[in-house]
Amino acid sequence: MNIFVFRSQAELDAKACELVKAVIHSKPQVTLGLATGSSPVGMYARLVDEVKAKRLSFKSVTTFNLDEYVGLPADHAQSYLTFMNQHLFNHVDIDRANIHMPSAEGHDLEANAKAYHDALWSHTVDLQVLGVGSNGHIGFNEPGTPVDSTVHVVRMHKQTRLDNARFFNSLDEVPEYAISMGISDILRAKKILLIATGAKKAQAIKELVKGKITVDVPCTILQTHPDVTLLLDEDAASLLS
Ligand code: GLP
């Protein structure tokens, strides 16, 4: 596992941008797994700057996002599609046909999950970007999610809903369900880049790096992946020796 600890958010974001850019430039067609949440926001801003400066293009990039809330219309201010549009897709030259998000609309969510799984597994994900929840979840894979899980409908834990309530007017407005890539989907990526900042992530990061591998702390399973890079600030790294 490669672990980088940064004194400033700007340095962390620059490194994240550089790593993603290197993957995009590494071959003619690349597939990225992308994450939402506050952790990758600065990285997306830098990638947008690179595209605007014509040092980077997303024309050859296909994307698959990790997860989406159930119960919010796609154009809702807090849907993950809206997030991705605002932070990346609306500002880069990606072909919209190459953007994939789990669909949380309609009545047959299991069918949506299956369709997303099939589309995902028809690609090799070159790099998966991840954040981590304070309880160690990755994507929306909450504690207890089996290692062989694939795209599935998730009931979010109370802690996750509390953590995400800051983006909504009240806890009641936070959806209870989401559709998420599973652990096996995440592990399939050739490279994994996980970004974590703030003291609230310190325990999860400690477990991720040196805890026992257990489904009770989903991020610990990343210890089994051959190419994981962690980009941390000093607070998130504070429980590592
Ligand atoms: C949500 C997302 C995760 C994300 C996590 C951390 O639960 N489903 O993909 O990693 O939040 O978010 P943040 O980066 O805002 O701390």
Short mmCIF file of N, CA, C and O in Angstrom, two decimals, residues 71-193:
data_model
loop_
_atom_site.label_atom_id
_atom_site.label_comp_id
_atom_site.label_asym_id
_atom_site.label_seq_id
_atom_site.Cartn_x
_atom_site.Cartn_y
_atom_site.Cartn_z
N GLY A 71 -34.50 7.16 -4.46
CA GLY A 71 -35.60 8.00 -3.99
C GLY A 71 -35.43 9.47 -4.30
O GLY A 71 -36.33 10.27 -4.01
N LEU A 72 -34.30 9.85 -4.88
CA LEU A 72 -34.14 11.23 -5.33
C LEU A 72 -34.23 11.23 -6.85
O LEU A 72 -33.58 10.39 -7.49
N PRO A 73 -34.99 12.15 -7.44
CA PRO A 73 -34.94 12.23 -8.90
C PRO A 73 -33.52 12.54 -9.36
O PRO A 73 -32.75 13.17 -8.61
N ALA A 74 -33.15 12.08 -10.56
CA ALA A 74 -31.76 12.25 -11.04
C ALA A 74 -31.33 13.72 -11.01
O ALA A 74 -30.16 14.02 -10.79
N ASP A 75 -32.30 14.64 -11.21
CA ASP A 75 -31.92 16.06 -11.25
C ASP A 75 -32.04 16.75 -9.88
O ASP A 75 -31.93 17.95 -9.76
N HIS A 76 -32.25 15.95 -8.82
CA HIS A 76 -32.30 16.51 -7.45
C HIS A 76 -30.94 17.12 -7.10
O HIS A 76 -29.90 16.59 -7.51
N ALA A 77 -30.96 18.20 -6.34
CA ALA A 77 -29.71 18.89 -6.01
C ALA A 77 -28.70 17.99 -5.31
O ALA A 77 -27.49 18.20 -5.42
N GLN A 78 -29.18 16.97 -4.59
CA GLN A 78 -28.25 16.10 -3.85
C GLN A 78 -28.04 14.73 -4.50
O GLN A 78 -27.42 13.86 -3.89
N SER A 79 -28.59 14.54 -5.71
CA SER A 79 -28.31 13.25 -6.35
C SER A 79 -26.83 13.22 -6.71
O SER A 79 -26.19 14.27 -6.91
N TYR A 80 -26.28 12.03 -6.80
CA TYR A 80 -24.86 11.94 -7.13
C TYR A 80 -24.60 12.28 -8.60
O TYR A 80 -23.49 12.69 -8.95
N LEU A 81 -25.64 12.12 -9.45
CA LEU A 81 -25.47 12.57 -10.84
C LEU A 81 -25.30 14.10 -10.86
O LEU A 81 -24.41 14.62 -11.55
N THR A 82 -26.14 14.79 -10.09
CA THR A 82 -26.01 16.25 -10.02
C THR A 82 -24.63 16.63 -9.51
O THR A 82 -23.96 17.53 -10.05
N PHE A 83 -24.17 15.94 -8.48
CA PHE A 83 -22.82 16.20 -7.92
C PHE A 83 -21.76 16.06 -9.01
O PHE A 83 -20.89 16.92 -9.18
N MET A 84 -21.83 14.96 -9.74
CA MET A 84 -20.80 14.71 -10.76
C MET A 84 -20.88 15.73 -11.89
O MET A 84 -19.85 16.16 -12.41
N ASN A 85 -22.12 16.10 -12.26
CA ASN A 85 -22.27 17.13 -13.29
C ASN A 85 -21.62 18.43 -12.83
O ASN A 85 -20.88 19.08 -13.57
N GLN A 86 -21.92 18.81 -11.58
CA GLN A 86 -21.42 20.09 -11.07
C GLN A 86 -19.91 20.12 -10.91
O GLN A 86 -19.27 21.13 -11.16
N HIS A 87 -19.36 19.00 -10.45
CA HIS A 87 -17.92 19.01 -10.12
C HIS A 87 -17.02 18.56 -11.27
O HIS A 87 -15.84 18.89 -11.27
N LEU A 88 -17.59 17.81 -12.23
CA LEU A 88 -16.71 17.30 -13.30
C LEU A 88 -17.37 17.32 -14.68
O LEU A 88 -16.91 18.02 -15.57
N PHE A 89 -18.44 16.54 -14.83
CA PHE A 89 -18.90 16.23 -16.19
C PHE A 89 -19.28 17.47 -17.00
O PHE A 89 -19.01 17.52 -18.20
N ASN A 90 -19.90 18.47 -16.36
CA ASN A 90 -20.33 19.66 -17.12
C ASN A 90 -19.15 20.50 -17.60
O ASN A 90 -19.33 21.39 -18.43
N HIS A 91 -17.96 20.24 -17.07
CA HIS A 91 -16.83 21.12 -17.35
C HIS A 91 -15.72 20.47 -18.15
O HIS A 91 -14.68 21.08 -18.38
N VAL A 92 -15.92 19.21 -18.53
CA VAL A 92 -14.87 18.52 -19.29
C VAL A 92 -15.46 17.97 -20.59
O VAL A 92 -16.68 17.94 -20.77
N ASP A 93 -14.55 17.53 -21.48
CA ASP A 93 -14.97 17.13 -22.83
C ASP A 93 -15.33 15.64 -22.91
O ASP A 93 -15.08 15.00 -23.93
N ILE A 94 -15.93 15.11 -21.86
CA ILE A 94 -16.31 13.69 -21.88
C ILE A 94 -17.53 13.49 -22.77
O ILE A 94 -18.41 14.36 -22.84
N ASP A 95 -17.56 12.35 -23.46
CA ASP A 95 -18.74 11.97 -24.24
C ASP A 95 -19.79 11.48 -23.24
O ASP A 95 -19.54 10.52 -22.51
N ARG A 96 -20.96 12.12 -23.22
CA ARG A 96 -21.99 11.76 -22.23
C ARG A 96 -22.36 10.27 -22.30
O ARG A 96 -22.77 9.68 -21.30
N ALA A 97 -22.23 9.68 -23.50
CA ALA A 97 -22.56 8.26 -23.65
C ALA A 97 -21.60 7.37 -22.85
O ALA A 97 -21.91 6.22 -22.57
N ASN A 98 -20.46 7.93 -22.46
CA ASN A 98 -19.47 7.15 -21.72
C ASN A 98 -19.57 7.33 -20.20
O ASN A 98 -18.73 6.84 -19.46
N ILE A 99 -20.60 8.08 -19.77
CA ILE A 99 -20.81 8.28 -18.33
C ILE A 99 -21.82 7.25 -17.83
O ILE A 99 -22.91 7.12 -18.39
N HIS A 100 -21.44 6.51 -16.80
CA HIS A 100 -22.36 5.52 -16.23
C HIS A 100 -22.59 5.81 -14.75
O HIS A 100 -21.62 5.96 -13.98
N MET A 101 -23.85 5.88 -14.39
CA MET A 101 -24.25 6.03 -12.98
C MET A 101 -25.26 4.93 -12.70
O MET A 101 -26.08 4.62 -13.57
N PRO A 102 -25.27 4.35 -11.49
CA PRO A 102 -26.34 3.41 -11.19
C PRO A 102 -27.68 4.14 -11.28
O PRO A 102 -27.79 5.26 -10.80
N SER A 103 -28.66 3.52 -11.93
CA SER A 103 -29.97 4.16 -12.01
C SER A 103 -30.80 3.75 -10.80
O SER A 103 -30.98 2.58 -10.51
N ALA A 104 -31.29 4.75 -10.09
CA ALA A 104 -32.12 4.49 -8.91
C ALA A 104 -33.56 4.85 -9.20
O ALA A 104 -34.36 5.04 -8.31
N GLU A 105 -33.90 4.93 -10.49
CA GLU A 105 -35.27 5.30 -10.85
C GLU A 105 -36.04 4.06 -11.33
O GLU A 105 -35.45 3.04 -11.66
N GLY A 106 -37.35 4.17 -11.33
CA GLY A 106 -38.20 3.06 -11.75
C GLY A 106 -38.52 2.16 -10.57
O GLY A 106 -38.13 2.44 -9.43
N HIS A 107 -39.20 1.05 -10.86
CA HIS A 107 -39.69 0.20 -9.77
C HIS A 107 -38.85 -1.05 -9.55
O HIS A 107 -38.98 -1.71 -8.53
N ASP A 108 -38.00 -1.36 -10.52
CA ASP A 108 -37.25 -2.61 -10.40
C ASP A 108 -35.77 -2.31 -10.16
O ASP A 108 -34.95 -2.36 -11.09
N LEU A 109 -35.45 -2.01 -8.92
CA LEU A 109 -34.07 -1.62 -8.59
C LEU A 109 -33.10 -2.79 -8.76
O LEU A 109 -31.94 -2.59 -9.10
N GLU A 110 -33.61 -4.01 -8.51
CA GLU A 110 -32.74 -5.18 -8.68
C GLU A 110 -32.33 -5.31 -10.15
O GLU A 110 -31.18 -5.65 -10.46
N ALA A 111 -33.28 -5.01 -11.05
CA ALA A 111 -32.95 -5.07 -12.48
C ALA A 111 -31.96 -3.96 -12.83
O ALA A 111 -31.03 -4.17 -13.62
N ASN A 112 -32.12 -2.79 -12.21
CA ASN A 112 -31.16 -1.70 -12.45
C ASN A 112 -29.76 -2.12 -11.99
O ASN A 112 -28.76 -1.84 -12.65
N ALA A 113 -29.71 -2.78 -10.82
CA ALA A 113 -28.42 -3.21 -10.27
C ALA A 113 -27.76 -4.22 -11.22
O ALA A 113 -26.56 -4.14 -11.50
N LYS A 114 -28.56 -5.13 -11.73
CA LYS A 114 -28.03 -6.16 -12.64
C LYS A 114 -27.50 -5.51 -13.92
O LYS A 114 -26.42 -5.85 -14.41
N ALA A 115 -28.27 -4.54 -14.45
CA ALA A 115 -27.84 -3.87 -15.68
C ALA A 115 -26.54 -3.11 -15.44
O ALA A 115 -25.63 -3.12 -16.29
N TYR A 116 -26.42 -2.49 -14.27
CA TYR A 116 -25.20 -1.73 -13.98
C TYR A 116 -24.01 -2.68 -13.83
O TYR A 116 -22.91 -2.40 -14.32
N HIS A 117 -24.26 -3.79 -13.16
CA HIS A 117 -23.21 -4.80 -13.01
C HIS A 117 -22.72 -5.27 -14.38
O HIS A 117 -21.51 -5.35 -14.64
N ASP A 118 -23.66 -5.58 -15.27
CA ASP A 118 -23.28 -6.09 -16.58
C ASP A 118 -22.47 -5.06 -17.36
O ASP A 118 -21.46 -5.40 -18.00
N ALA A 119 -22.90 -3.79 -17.29
CA ALA A 119 -22.16 -2.74 -18.01
C ALA A 119 -20.77 -2.58 -17.41
O ALA A 119 -19.76 -2.49 -18.14
N LEU A 120 -20.69 -2.59 -16.09
CA LEU A 120 -19.40 -2.42 -15.41
C LEU A 120 -18.44 -3.54 -15.76
O LEU A 120 -17.26 -3.31 -16.06
N TRP A 121 -18.94 -4.76 -15.73
CA TRP A 121 -18.04 -5.91 -15.94
C TRP A 121 -17.68 -6.09 -17.41
O TRP A 121 -16.83 -6.93 -17.74
N SER A 122 -18.31 -5.32 -18.30
CA SER A 122 -17.87 -5.36 -19.70
C SER A 122 -16.67 -4.42 -19.91
O SER A 122 -16.14 -4.30 -21.01
N HIS A 123 -16.25 -3.73 -18.84
CA HIS A 123 -15.07 -2.86 -18.90
C HIS A 123 -14.05 -3.31 -17.85
O HIS A 123 -14.43 -3.89 -16.83
N THR A 124 -12.80 -2.98 -18.09
CA THR A 124 -11.79 -3.11 -17.05
C THR A 124 -11.61 -1.74 -16.44
O THR A 124 -11.31 -0.78 -17.15
N VAL A 125 -11.81 -1.63 -15.14
CA VAL A 125 -11.64 -0.33 -14.49
C VAL A 125 -10.15 -0.13 -14.22
O VAL A 125 -9.53 -0.90 -13.49
N ASP A 126 -9.57 0.90 -14.84
CA ASP A 126 -8.13 1.14 -14.69
C ASP A 126 -7.81 1.76 -13.33
O ASP A 126 -6.77 1.47 -12.75
N LEU A 127 -8.69 2.62 -12.87
CA LEU A 127 -8.48 3.27 -11.57
C LEU A 127 -9.83 3.51 -10.91
O LEU A 127 -10.74 4.06 -11.54
N GLN A 128 -9.93 3.11 -9.66
CA GLN A 128 -11.13 3.39 -8.87
C GLN A 128 -10.79 4.43 -7.81
O GLN A 128 -9.89 4.21 -6.99
N VAL A 129 -11.49 5.55 -7.84
CA VAL A 129 -11.34 6.57 -6.80
C VAL A 129 -12.32 6.24 -5.68
O VAL A 129 -13.48 5.93 -5.94
N LEU A 130 -11.83 6.33 -4.44
CA LEU A 130 -12.69 6.05 -3.29
C LEU A 130 -12.54 7.13 -2.23
O LEU A 130 -11.47 7.71 -2.07
N GLY A 131 -13.61 7.32 -1.46
CA GLY A 131 -13.52 7.97 -0.16
C GLY A 131 -13.75 6.86 0.86
O GLY A 131 -13.80 5.68 0.51
N VAL A 132 -13.90 7.22 2.09
CA VAL A 132 -14.24 6.21 3.10
C VAL A 132 -15.20 6.84 4.11
O VAL A 132 -15.07 8.02 4.45
N GLY A 133 -16.17 6.06 4.54
CA GLY A 133 -17.10 6.56 5.56
C GLY A 133 -16.45 6.49 6.94
O GLY A 133 -15.46 5.76 7.14
N SER A 134 -16.99 7.21 7.89
CA SER A 134 -16.40 7.19 9.23
C SER A 134 -16.51 5.80 9.86
O SER A 134 -15.74 5.45 10.75
N ASN A 135 -17.46 4.99 9.39
CA ASN A 135 -17.58 3.61 9.91
C ASN A 135 -16.83 2.62 9.02
O ASN A 135 -17.01 1.40 9.14
N GLY A 136 -16.02 3.13 8.10
CA GLY A 136 -15.21 2.25 7.26
C GLY A 136 -15.89 1.82 5.98
O GLY A 136 -15.34 1.00 5.23
N HIS A 137 -17.08 2.36 5.69
CA HIS A 137 -17.73 1.91 4.45
C HIS A 137 -17.02 2.47 3.23
O HIS A 137 -16.42 3.54 3.27
N ILE A 138 -17.07 1.70 2.14
CA ILE A 138 -16.54 2.16 0.85
C ILE A 138 -17.68 2.02 -0.16
O ILE A 138 -18.39 1.02 -0.15
N GLY A 139 -17.83 3.03 -1.04
CA GLY A 139 -19.07 3.12 -1.80
C GLY A 139 -20.16 3.27 -0.75
O GLY A 139 -20.03 4.07 0.17
N PHE A 140 -21.22 2.48 -0.85
CA PHE A 140 -22.18 2.41 0.25
C PHE A 140 -22.18 1.01 0.84
O PHE A 140 -23.19 0.51 1.29
N ASN A 141 -21.01 0.36 0.81
CA ASN A 141 -20.90 -0.98 1.38
C ASN A 141 -20.70 -0.86 2.88
O ASN A 141 -19.59 -0.60 3.36
N GLU A 142 -21.80 -1.04 3.58
CA GLU A 142 -21.80 -0.85 5.02
C GLU A 142 -21.17 -2.06 5.73
O GLU A 142 -21.01 -3.12 5.12
N PRO A 143 -20.81 -1.91 7.01
CA PRO A 143 -20.27 -3.05 7.76
C PRO A 143 -21.15 -4.29 7.61
O PRO A 143 -22.38 -4.19 7.69
N GLY A 144 -20.50 -5.43 7.35
CA GLY A 144 -21.23 -6.68 7.18
C GLY A 144 -21.43 -7.06 5.72
O GLY A 144 -21.83 -8.19 5.43
N THR A 145 -21.13 -6.15 4.80
CA THR A 145 -21.32 -6.47 3.37
C THR A 145 -20.33 -7.56 2.95
O THR A 145 -19.13 -7.43 3.20
N PRO A 146 -20.83 -8.64 2.31
CA PRO A 146 -19.91 -9.71 1.93
C PRO A 146 -18.87 -9.28 0.90
O PRO A 146 -19.12 -8.40 0.08
N VAL A 147 -17.71 -9.93 0.97
CA VAL A 147 -16.59 -9.61 0.07
C VAL A 147 -16.96 -9.87 -1.39
O VAL A 147 -16.48 -9.20 -2.29
N ASP A 148 -17.84 -10.86 -1.61
CA ASP A 148 -18.18 -11.18 -3.01
C ASP A 148 -19.39 -10.39 -3.50
O ASP A 148 -19.96 -10.68 -4.55
N SER A 149 -19.79 -9.36 -2.76
CA SER A 149 -20.96 -8.58 -3.18
C SER A 149 -20.65 -7.83 -4.47
O SER A 149 -19.52 -7.38 -4.69
N THR A 150 -21.69 -7.71 -5.31
CA THR A 150 -21.56 -6.88 -6.50
C THR A 150 -22.63 -5.80 -6.42
O THR A 150 -23.10 -5.49 -5.32
N VAL A 151 -22.94 -5.15 -7.54
CA VAL A 151 -23.87 -4.00 -7.48
C VAL A 151 -25.16 -4.42 -6.78
O VAL A 151 -25.76 -5.45 -7.12
N HIS A 152 -25.57 -3.66 -5.79
CA HIS A 152 -26.73 -4.07 -5.01
C HIS A 152 -27.43 -2.86 -4.37
O HIS A 152 -26.86 -1.78 -4.29
N VAL A 153 -28.66 -3.13 -3.93
CA VAL A 153 -29.42 -2.10 -3.22
C VAL A 153 -29.04 -2.19 -1.75
O VAL A 153 -28.96 -3.28 -1.18
N VAL A 154 -28.79 -1.04 -1.14
CA VAL A 154 -28.24 -0.98 0.21
C VAL A 154 -29.19 -0.20 1.11
O VAL A 154 -29.69 0.85 0.69
N ARG A 155 -29.36 -0.65 2.33
CA ARG A 155 -30.00 0.19 3.33
C ARG A 155 -28.89 0.86 4.12
O ARG A 155 -28.06 0.18 4.74
N MET A 156 -28.85 2.17 4.09
CA MET A 156 -27.73 2.88 4.72
C MET A 156 -27.82 2.82 6.24
O MET A 156 -28.90 2.92 6.79
N HIS A 157 -26.66 2.76 6.87
CA HIS A 157 -26.62 2.78 8.33
C HIS A 157 -26.95 4.18 8.84
O HIS A 157 -26.72 5.18 8.16
N LYS A 158 -27.43 4.20 10.09
CA LYS A 158 -27.77 5.49 10.71
C LYS A 158 -26.57 6.44 10.67
O LYS A 158 -26.72 7.62 10.35
N GLN A 159 -25.38 5.92 10.99
CA GLN A 159 -24.19 6.78 11.03
C GLN A 159 -23.91 7.41 9.66
O GLN A 159 -23.57 8.59 9.56
N THR A 160 -24.10 6.61 8.61
CA THR A 160 -23.86 7.13 7.26
C THR A 160 -24.87 8.22 6.93
O THR A 160 -24.52 9.26 6.37
N ARG A 161 -26.13 7.99 7.33
CA ARG A 161 -27.16 9.01 7.06
C ARG A 161 -26.86 10.27 7.88
O ARG A 161 -27.02 11.38 7.39
N LEU A 162 -26.41 10.08 9.10
CA LEU A 162 -26.05 11.25 9.93
C LEU A 162 -24.88 12.01 9.29
O LEU A 162 -24.89 13.24 9.20
N ASP A 163 -23.87 11.25 8.83
CA ASP A 163 -22.71 11.89 8.19
C ASP A 163 -23.13 12.69 6.96
O ASP A 163 -22.59 13.76 6.67
N ASN A 164 -24.07 12.12 6.20
CA ASN A 164 -24.46 12.76 4.93
C ASN A 164 -25.56 13.81 5.11
O ASN A 164 -25.90 14.53 4.16
N ALA A 165 -26.11 13.90 6.32
CA ALA A 165 -27.21 14.84 6.58
C ALA A 165 -26.76 16.29 6.37
O ALA A 165 -27.60 17.17 6.15
N ARG A 166 -25.44 16.54 6.44
CA ARG A 166 -24.98 17.92 6.27
C ARG A 166 -25.31 18.49 4.89
O ARG A 166 -25.30 19.69 4.71
N PHE A 167 -25.58 17.61 3.94
CA PHE A 167 -25.91 18.09 2.59
C PHE A 167 -27.41 18.31 2.41
O PHE A 167 -27.85 18.78 1.36
N PHE A 168 -28.21 17.93 3.42
CA PHE A 168 -29.67 18.03 3.32
C PHE A 168 -30.18 18.99 4.39
O PHE A 168 -29.45 19.36 5.32
N ASN A 169 -31.47 19.37 4.29
CA ASN A 169 -32.05 20.28 5.29
C ASN A 169 -32.22 19.59 6.64
O ASN A 169 -32.15 20.23 7.68
N SER A 170 -32.48 18.28 6.61
CA SER A 170 -32.66 17.54 7.87
C SER A 170 -32.36 16.07 7.63
O SER A 170 -32.32 15.62 6.47
N LEU A 171 -32.17 15.34 8.72
CA LEU A 171 -31.88 13.89 8.62
C LEU A 171 -33.01 13.17 7.88
O LEU A 171 -32.77 12.24 7.12
N ASP A 172 -34.26 13.61 8.12
CA ASP A 172 -35.41 12.97 7.47
C ASP A 172 -35.32 12.99 5.96
O ASP A 172 -35.89 12.14 5.28
N GLU A 173 -34.66 14.00 5.43
CA GLU A 173 -34.58 14.13 3.97
C GLU A 173 -33.51 13.22 3.36
O GLU A 173 -33.48 13.03 2.15
N VAL A 174 -32.61 12.69 4.20
CA VAL A 174 -31.54 11.83 3.66
C VAL A 174 -32.16 10.49 3.27
O VAL A 174 -32.83 9.86 4.09
N PRO A 175 -31.97 10.06 2.01
CA PRO A 175 -32.56 8.77 1.62
C PRO A 175 -32.12 7.64 2.54
O PRO A 175 -31.03 7.70 3.13
N GLU A 176 -32.97 6.61 2.62
CA GLU A 176 -32.61 5.45 3.46
C GLU A 176 -31.89 4.39 2.65
O GLU A 176 -31.20 3.55 3.20
N TYR A 177 -32.10 4.43 1.33
CA TYR A 177 -31.53 3.39 0.48
C TYR A 177 -30.64 4.00 -0.60
O TYR A 177 -30.80 5.16 -0.97
N ALA A 178 -29.72 3.18 -1.06
CA ALA A 178 -28.85 3.58 -2.17
C ALA A 178 -28.59 2.35 -3.02
O ALA A 178 -28.90 1.22 -2.60
N ILE A 179 -28.05 2.59 -4.19
CA ILE A 179 -27.61 1.47 -5.03
C ILE A 179 -26.11 1.66 -5.19
O ILE A 179 -25.64 2.78 -5.42
N SER A 180 -25.35 0.61 -4.96
CA SER A 180 -23.90 0.76 -4.86
C SER A 180 -23.16 -0.39 -5.54
O SER A 180 -23.62 -1.53 -5.51
N MET A 181 -21.99 -0.07 -6.10
CA MET A 181 -21.08 -1.14 -6.47
C MET A 181 -20.82 -1.96 -5.22
O MET A 181 -20.82 -1.43 -4.10
N GLY A 182 -20.57 -3.26 -5.38
CA GLY A 182 -20.23 -4.11 -4.24
C GLY A 182 -18.72 -4.14 -4.02
O GLY A 182 -17.94 -3.52 -4.75
N ILE A 183 -18.32 -4.88 -2.99
CA ILE A 183 -16.89 -4.98 -2.67
C ILE A 183 -16.12 -5.65 -3.82
O ILE A 183 -15.03 -5.21 -4.19
N SER A 184 -16.71 -6.68 -4.42
CA SER A 184 -15.97 -7.38 -5.49
C SER A 184 -15.81 -6.49 -6.71
O SER A 184 -14.81 -6.58 -7.42
N ASP A 185 -16.76 -5.59 -6.95
CA ASP A 185 -16.63 -4.65 -8.07
C ASP A 185 -15.45 -3.71 -7.83
O ASP A 185 -14.70 -3.38 -8.75
N ILE A 186 -15.34 -3.24 -6.59
CA ILE A 186 -14.27 -2.29 -6.25
C ILE A 186 -12.91 -2.97 -6.36
O ILE A 186 -11.96 -2.42 -6.92
N LEU A 187 -12.82 -4.19 -5.85
CA LEU A 187 -11.54 -4.91 -5.85
C LEU A 187 -11.08 -5.27 -7.26
O LEU A 187 -9.90 -5.56 -7.48
N ARG A 188 -12.01 -5.28 -8.21
CA ARG A 188 -11.68 -5.64 -9.58
C ARG A 188 -10.85 -4.57 -10.29
O ARG A 188 -10.19 -4.84 -11.29
N ALA A 189 -10.90 -3.34 -9.78
CA ALA A 189 -10.16 -2.26 -10.43
C ALA A 189 -8.66 -2.55 -10.38
O ALA A 189 -8.16 -3.12 -9.41
N LYS A 190 -7.94 -2.12 -11.43
CA LYS A 190 -6.50 -2.39 -11.45
C LYS A 190 -5.77 -1.58 -10.39
O LYS A 190 -4.82 -2.05 -9.78
N LYS A 191 -6.21 -0.33 -10.20
CA LYS A 191 -5.60 0.53 -9.18
C LYS A 191 -6.71 1.14 -8.35
O LYS A 191 -7.79 1.43 -8.89
N ILE A 192 -6.41 1.41 -7.09
CA ILE A 192 -7.38 2.07 -6.21
C ILE A 192 -6.70 3.29 -5.59
O ILE A 192 -5.56 3.21 -5.11
N LEU A 193 -7.40 4.41 -5.64
CA LEU A 193 -6.91 5.66 -5.06
C LEU A 193 -7.93 6.11 -4.02
O LEU A 193 -9.07 6.44 -4.38
#
